[in-house]
Short mmCIF file of N, CA and C and ligand atoms in Angstrom, two decimals:
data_model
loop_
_atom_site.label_atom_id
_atom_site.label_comp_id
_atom_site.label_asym_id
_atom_site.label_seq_id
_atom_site.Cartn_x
_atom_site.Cartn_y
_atom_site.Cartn_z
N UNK X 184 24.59 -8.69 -16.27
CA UNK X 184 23.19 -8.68 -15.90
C UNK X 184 23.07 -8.41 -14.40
N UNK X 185 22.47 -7.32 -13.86
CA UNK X 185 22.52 -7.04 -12.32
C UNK X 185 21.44 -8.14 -11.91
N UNK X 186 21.91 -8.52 -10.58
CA UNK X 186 20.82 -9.15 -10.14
C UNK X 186 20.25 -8.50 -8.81
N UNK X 187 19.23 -9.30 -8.80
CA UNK X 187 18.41 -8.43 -7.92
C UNK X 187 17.25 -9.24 -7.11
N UNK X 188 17.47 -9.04 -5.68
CA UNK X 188 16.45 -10.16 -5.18
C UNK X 188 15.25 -10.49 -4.90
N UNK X 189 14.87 -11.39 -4.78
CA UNK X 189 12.98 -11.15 -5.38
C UNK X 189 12.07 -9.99 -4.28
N UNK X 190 12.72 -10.00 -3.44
CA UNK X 190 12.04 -9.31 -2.28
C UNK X 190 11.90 -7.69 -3.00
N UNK X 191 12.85 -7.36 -3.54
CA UNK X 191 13.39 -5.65 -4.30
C UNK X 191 12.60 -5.88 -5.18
N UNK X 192 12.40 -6.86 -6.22
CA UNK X 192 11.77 -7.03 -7.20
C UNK X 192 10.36 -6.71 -6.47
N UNK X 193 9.63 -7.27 -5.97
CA UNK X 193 8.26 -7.13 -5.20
C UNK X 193 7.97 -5.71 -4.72
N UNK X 194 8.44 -5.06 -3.70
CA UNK X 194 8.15 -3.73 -2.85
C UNK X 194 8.98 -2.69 -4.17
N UNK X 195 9.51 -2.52 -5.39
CA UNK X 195 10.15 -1.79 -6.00
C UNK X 195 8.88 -0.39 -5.83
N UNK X 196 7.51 -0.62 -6.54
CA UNK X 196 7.31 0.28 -7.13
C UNK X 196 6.33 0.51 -5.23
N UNK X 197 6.68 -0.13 -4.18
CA UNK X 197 5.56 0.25 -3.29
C UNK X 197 6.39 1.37 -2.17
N UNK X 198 7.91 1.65 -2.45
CA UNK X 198 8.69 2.05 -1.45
C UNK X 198 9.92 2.93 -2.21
N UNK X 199 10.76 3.85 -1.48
CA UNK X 199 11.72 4.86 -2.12
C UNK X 199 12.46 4.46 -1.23
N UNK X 200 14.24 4.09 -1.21
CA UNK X 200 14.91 3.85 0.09
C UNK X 200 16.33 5.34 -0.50
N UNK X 201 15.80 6.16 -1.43
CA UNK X 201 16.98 6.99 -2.28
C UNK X 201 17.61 7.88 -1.29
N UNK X 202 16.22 8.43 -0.25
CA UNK X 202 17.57 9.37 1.04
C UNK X 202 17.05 8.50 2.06
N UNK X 203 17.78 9.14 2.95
CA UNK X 203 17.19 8.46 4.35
C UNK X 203 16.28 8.50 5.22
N UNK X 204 14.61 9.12 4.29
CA UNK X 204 13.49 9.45 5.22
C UNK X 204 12.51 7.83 4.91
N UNK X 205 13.43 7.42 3.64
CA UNK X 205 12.38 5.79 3.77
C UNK X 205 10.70 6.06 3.56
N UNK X 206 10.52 6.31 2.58
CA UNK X 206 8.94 6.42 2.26
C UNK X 206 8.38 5.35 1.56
N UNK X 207 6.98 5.08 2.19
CA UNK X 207 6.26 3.78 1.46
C UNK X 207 4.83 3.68 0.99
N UNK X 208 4.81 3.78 -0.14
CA UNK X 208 3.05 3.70 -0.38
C UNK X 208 2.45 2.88 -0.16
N UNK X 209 1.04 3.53 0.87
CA UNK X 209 0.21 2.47 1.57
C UNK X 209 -1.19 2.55 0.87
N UNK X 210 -1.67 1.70 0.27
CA UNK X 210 -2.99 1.74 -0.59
C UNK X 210 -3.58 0.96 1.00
N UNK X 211 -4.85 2.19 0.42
CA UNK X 211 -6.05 2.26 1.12
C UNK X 211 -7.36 1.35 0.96
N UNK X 212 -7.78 0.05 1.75
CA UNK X 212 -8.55 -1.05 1.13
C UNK X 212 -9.67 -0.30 1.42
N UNK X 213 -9.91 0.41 2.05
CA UNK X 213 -11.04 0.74 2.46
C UNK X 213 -11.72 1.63 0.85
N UNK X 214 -10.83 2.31 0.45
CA UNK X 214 -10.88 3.16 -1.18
C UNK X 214 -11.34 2.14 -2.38
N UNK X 215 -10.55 0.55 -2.00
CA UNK X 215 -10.89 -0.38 -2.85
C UNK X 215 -12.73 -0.52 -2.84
N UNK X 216 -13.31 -0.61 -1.34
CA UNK X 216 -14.53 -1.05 -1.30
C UNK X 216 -15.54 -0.16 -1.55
N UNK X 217 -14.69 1.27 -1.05
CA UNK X 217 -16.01 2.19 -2.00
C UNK X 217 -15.97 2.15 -3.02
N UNK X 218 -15.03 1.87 -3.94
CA UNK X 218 -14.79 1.88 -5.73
C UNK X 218 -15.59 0.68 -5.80
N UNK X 219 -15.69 -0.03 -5.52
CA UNK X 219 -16.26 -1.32 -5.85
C UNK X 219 -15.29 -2.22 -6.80
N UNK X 220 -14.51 -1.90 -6.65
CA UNK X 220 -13.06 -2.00 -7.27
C UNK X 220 -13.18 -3.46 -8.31
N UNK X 221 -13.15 -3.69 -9.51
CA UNK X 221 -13.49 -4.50 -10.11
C UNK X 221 -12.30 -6.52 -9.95
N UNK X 222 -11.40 -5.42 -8.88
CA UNK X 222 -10.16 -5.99 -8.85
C UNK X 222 -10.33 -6.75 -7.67
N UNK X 223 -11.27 -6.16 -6.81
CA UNK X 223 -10.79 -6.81 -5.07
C UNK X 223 -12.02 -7.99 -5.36
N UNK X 224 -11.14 -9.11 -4.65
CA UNK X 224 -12.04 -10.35 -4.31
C UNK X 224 -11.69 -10.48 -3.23
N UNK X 225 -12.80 -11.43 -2.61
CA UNK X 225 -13.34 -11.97 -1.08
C UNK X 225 -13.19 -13.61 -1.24
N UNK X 226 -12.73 -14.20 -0.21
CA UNK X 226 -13.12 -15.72 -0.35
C UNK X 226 -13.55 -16.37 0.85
N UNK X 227 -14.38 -17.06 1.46
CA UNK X 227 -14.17 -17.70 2.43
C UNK X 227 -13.75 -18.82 2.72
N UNK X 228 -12.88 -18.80 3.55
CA UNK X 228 -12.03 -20.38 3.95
C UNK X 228 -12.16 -21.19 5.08
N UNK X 229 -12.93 -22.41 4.43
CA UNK X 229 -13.31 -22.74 5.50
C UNK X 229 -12.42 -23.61 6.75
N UNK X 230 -11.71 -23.56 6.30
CA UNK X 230 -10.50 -23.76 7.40
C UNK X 230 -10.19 -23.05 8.70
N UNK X 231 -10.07 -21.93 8.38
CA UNK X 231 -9.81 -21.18 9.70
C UNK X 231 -11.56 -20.55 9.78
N UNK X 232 -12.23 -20.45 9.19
CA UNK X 232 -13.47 -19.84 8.96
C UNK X 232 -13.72 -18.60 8.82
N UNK X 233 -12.55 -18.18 8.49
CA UNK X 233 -12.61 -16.50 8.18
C UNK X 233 -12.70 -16.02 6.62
N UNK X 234 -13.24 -14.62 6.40
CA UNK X 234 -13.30 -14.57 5.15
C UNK X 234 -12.06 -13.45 5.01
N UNK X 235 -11.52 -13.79 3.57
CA UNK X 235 -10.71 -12.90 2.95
C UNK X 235 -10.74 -11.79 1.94
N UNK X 236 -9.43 -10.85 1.98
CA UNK X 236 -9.91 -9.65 0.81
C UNK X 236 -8.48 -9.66 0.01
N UNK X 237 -8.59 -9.80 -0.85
CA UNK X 237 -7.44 -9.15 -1.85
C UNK X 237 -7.48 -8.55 -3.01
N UNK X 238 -6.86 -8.25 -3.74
CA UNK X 238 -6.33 -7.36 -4.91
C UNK X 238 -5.81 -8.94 -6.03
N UNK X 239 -6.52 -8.27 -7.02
CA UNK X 239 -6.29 -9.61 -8.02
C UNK X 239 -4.90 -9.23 -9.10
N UNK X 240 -5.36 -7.85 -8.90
CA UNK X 240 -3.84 -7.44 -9.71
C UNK X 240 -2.66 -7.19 -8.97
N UNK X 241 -2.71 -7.36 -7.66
CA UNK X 241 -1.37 -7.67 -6.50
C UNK X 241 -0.74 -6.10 -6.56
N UNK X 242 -1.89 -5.01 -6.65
CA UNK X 242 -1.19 -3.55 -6.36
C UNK X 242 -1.18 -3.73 -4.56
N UNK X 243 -1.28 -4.64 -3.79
CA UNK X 243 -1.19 -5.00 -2.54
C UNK X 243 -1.25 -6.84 -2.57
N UNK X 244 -0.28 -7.06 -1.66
CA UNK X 244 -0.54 -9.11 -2.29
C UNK X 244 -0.81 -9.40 -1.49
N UNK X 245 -0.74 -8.34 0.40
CA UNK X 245 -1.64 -9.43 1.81
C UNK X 245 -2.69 -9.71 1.09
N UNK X 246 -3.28 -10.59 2.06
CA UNK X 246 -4.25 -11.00 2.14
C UNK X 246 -4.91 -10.77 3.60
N UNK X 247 -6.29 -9.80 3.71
CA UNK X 247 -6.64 -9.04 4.78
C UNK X 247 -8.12 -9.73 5.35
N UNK X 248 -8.01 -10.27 6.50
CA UNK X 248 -9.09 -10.83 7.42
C UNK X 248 -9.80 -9.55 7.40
N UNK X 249 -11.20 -9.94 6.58
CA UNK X 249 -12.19 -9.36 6.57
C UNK X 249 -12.93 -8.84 8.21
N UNK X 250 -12.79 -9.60 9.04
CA UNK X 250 -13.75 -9.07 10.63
C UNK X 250 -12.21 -8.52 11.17
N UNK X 251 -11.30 -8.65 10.66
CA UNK X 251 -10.42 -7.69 10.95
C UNK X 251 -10.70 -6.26 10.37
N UNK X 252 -10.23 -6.30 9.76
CA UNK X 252 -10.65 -5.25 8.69
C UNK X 252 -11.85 -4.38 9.44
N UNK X 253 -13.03 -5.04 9.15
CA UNK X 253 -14.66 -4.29 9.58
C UNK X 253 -14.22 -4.05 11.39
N UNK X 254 -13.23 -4.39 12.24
CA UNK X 254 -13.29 -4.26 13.30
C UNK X 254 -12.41 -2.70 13.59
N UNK X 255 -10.99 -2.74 12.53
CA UNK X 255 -10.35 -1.93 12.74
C UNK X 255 -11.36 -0.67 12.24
N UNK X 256 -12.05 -0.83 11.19
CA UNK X 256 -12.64 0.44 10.65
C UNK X 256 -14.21 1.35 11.63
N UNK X 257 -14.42 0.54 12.47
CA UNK X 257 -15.68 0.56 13.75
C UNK X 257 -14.37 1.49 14.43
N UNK X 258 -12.90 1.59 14.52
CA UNK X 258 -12.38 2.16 15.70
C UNK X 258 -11.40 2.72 15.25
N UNK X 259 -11.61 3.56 14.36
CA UNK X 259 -10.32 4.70 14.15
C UNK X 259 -10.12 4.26 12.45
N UNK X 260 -10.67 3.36 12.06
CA UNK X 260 -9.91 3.34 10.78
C UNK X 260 -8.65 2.01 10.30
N UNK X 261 -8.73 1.39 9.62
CA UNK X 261 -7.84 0.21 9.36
C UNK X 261 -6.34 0.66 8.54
N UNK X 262 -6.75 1.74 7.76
CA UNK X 262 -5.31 2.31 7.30
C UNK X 262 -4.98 1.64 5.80
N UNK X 263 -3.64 1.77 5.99
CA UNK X 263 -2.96 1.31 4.52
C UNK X 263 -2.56 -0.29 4.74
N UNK X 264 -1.85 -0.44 3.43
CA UNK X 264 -1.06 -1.59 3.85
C UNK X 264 -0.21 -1.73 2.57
N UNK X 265 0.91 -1.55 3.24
CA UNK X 265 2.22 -1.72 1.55
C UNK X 265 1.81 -2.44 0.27
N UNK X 266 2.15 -1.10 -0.51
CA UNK X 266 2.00 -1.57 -2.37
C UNK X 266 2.94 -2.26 -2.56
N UNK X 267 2.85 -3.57 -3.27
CA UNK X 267 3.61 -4.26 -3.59
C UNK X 267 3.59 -4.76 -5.38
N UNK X 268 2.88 -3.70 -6.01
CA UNK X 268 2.96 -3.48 -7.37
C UNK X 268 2.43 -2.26 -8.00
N UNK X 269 2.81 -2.31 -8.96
CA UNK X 269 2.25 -0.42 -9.48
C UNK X 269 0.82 -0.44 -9.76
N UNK X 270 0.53 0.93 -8.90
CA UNK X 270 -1.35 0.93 -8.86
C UNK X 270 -1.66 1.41 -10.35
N UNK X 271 -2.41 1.06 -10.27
CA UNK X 271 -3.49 1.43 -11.30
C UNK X 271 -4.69 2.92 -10.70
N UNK X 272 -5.41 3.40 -11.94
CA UNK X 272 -5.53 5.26 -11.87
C UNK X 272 -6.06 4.88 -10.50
N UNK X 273 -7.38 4.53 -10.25
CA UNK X 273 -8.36 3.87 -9.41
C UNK X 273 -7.62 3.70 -7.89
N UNK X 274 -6.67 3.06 -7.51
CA UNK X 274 -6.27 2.86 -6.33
C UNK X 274 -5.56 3.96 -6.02
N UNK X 275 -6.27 4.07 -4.35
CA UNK X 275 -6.11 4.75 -3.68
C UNK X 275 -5.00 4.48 -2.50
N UNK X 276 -3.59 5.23 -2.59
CA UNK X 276 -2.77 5.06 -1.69
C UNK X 276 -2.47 6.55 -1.24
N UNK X 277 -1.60 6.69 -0.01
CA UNK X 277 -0.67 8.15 0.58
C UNK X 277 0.80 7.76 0.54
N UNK X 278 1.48 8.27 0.85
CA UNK X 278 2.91 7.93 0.81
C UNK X 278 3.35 8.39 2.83
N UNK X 279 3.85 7.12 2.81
CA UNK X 279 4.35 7.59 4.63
C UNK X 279 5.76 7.45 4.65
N UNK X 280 6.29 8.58 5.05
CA UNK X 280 7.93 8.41 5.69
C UNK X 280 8.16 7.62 6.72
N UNK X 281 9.02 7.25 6.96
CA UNK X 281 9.09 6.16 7.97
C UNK X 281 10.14 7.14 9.06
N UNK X 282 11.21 7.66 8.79
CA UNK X 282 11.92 8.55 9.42
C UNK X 282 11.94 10.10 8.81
N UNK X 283 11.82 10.75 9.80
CA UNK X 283 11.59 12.49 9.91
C UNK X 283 12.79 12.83 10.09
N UNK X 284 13.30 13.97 9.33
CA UNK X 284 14.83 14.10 10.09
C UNK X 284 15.09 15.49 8.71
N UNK X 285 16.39 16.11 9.38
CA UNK X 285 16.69 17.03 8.52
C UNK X 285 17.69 16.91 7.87
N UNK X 286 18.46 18.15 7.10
CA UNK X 286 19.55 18.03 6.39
C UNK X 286 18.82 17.43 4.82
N UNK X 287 20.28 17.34 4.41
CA UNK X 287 20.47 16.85 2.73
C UNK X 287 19.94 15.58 3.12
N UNK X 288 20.31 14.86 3.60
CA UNK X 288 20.41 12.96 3.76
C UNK X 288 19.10 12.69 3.66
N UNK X 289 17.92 14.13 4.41
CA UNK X 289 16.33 13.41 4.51
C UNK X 289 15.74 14.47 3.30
N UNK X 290 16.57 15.11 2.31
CA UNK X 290 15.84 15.75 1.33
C UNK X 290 15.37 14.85 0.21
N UNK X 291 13.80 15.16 -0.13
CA UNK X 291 13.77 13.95 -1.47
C UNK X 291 14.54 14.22 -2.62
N UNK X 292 15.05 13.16 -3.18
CA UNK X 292 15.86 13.21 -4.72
C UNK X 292 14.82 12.74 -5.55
N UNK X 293 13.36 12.11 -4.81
CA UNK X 293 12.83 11.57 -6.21
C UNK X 293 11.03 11.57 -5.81
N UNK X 294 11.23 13.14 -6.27
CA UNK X 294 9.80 13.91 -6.18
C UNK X 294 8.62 12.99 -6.95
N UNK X 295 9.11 11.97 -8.14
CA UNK X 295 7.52 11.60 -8.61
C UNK X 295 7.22 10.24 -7.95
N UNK X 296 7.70 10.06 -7.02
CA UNK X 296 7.32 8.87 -6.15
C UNK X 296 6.03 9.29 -5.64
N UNK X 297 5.98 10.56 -5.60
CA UNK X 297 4.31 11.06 -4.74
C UNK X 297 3.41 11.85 -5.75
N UNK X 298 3.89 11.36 -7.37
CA UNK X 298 3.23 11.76 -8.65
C UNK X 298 2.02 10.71 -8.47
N UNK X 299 0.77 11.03 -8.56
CA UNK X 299 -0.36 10.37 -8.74
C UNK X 299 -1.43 11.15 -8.08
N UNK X 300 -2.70 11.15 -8.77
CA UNK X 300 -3.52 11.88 -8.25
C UNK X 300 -4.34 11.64 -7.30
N UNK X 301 -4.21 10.19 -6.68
CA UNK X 301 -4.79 10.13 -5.18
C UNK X 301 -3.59 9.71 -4.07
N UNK X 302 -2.39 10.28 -4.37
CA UNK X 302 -1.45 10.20 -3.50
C UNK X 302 -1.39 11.50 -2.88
N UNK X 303 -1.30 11.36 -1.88
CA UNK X 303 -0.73 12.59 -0.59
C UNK X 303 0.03 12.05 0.37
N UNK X 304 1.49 13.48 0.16
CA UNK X 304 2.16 13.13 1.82
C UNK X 304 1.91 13.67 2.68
N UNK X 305 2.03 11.91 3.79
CA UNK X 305 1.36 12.07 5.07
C UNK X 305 2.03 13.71 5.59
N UNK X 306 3.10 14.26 5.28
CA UNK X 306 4.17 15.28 5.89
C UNK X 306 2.84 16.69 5.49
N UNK X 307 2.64 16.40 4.33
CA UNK X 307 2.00 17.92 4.45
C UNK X 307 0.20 17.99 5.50
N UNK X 308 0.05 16.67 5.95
CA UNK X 308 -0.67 16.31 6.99
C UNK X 308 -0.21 16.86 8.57
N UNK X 309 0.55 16.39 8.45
CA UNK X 309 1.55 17.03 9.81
C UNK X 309 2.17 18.09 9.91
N UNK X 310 2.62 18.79 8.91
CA UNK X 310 3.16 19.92 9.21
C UNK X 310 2.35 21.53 9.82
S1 SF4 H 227 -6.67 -2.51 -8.35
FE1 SF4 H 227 -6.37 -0.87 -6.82
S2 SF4 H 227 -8.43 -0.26 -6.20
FE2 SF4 H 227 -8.60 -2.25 -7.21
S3 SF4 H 227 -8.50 -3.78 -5.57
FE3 SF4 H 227 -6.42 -3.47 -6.34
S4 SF4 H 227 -5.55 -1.89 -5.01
FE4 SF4 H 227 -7.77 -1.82 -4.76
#
């Protein structure tokens, strides 16, 4: 029985480590709130007094400070934040390389990592 540690178990379906360009799908919360996403809940806690956002089906498991969030998106945009379970049709992620580089070592071996129809790589952004 291979084992395998919970951390691999978690980021499996949000990350590719197969060559050495390291790519990671970053779902887009901001995609959650225009969908109205039946999935994302808010809570407020009154402890720290901030309110929260998450994903109930853990296709992302932070948990994202809402006046964070509304602050980053007033100034450029808040971005992704690592999948940490397989999305569903609805969620909206891109796929980001983490290292650029050439040769065999940074060629992909595993093209349907960026199979989905609201996935795009960031690379054909940049190129
Ligand atoms: S299921 Fe997808 S779209 Fe809905 S809240 Fe989760 S990540 Fe966002």
């Amino acid at each position: 029985m291979p084992v395998t540690q919970p951390s691999e178990q978690r980021t499996a379906s949000g990350e590719c480590r197969q060559c050495r360009t390291f790519c990671d799908r970053m779902v887009e919360p901001r995609g959650c709130l225009e969908l109205r996403c039946r999935y994302l809940y808010s809570y407020f806690d009154p402890l720290s007094g901030a309110r929260y956002m998450g994903c109930m089906r853990k296709v992302f498991r932070a948990e994202i400070d809402v006046s964070h969030f509304e602050a980053a998106e007033r100034s450029g945009g808040y971005g992704g934040i690592k999948m940490t379970g397989d999305p569903l049709p609805q969620c909206q992620y891109r796929v980001e390389p983490a290292y650029e580089g050439g040769g065999p070592q940074h060629e992909c071996v595993n093209p349907g990592f960026f199979d989905a129809d609201s996935a795009f790589d960031l690379r054909d952004a940049i190129a």
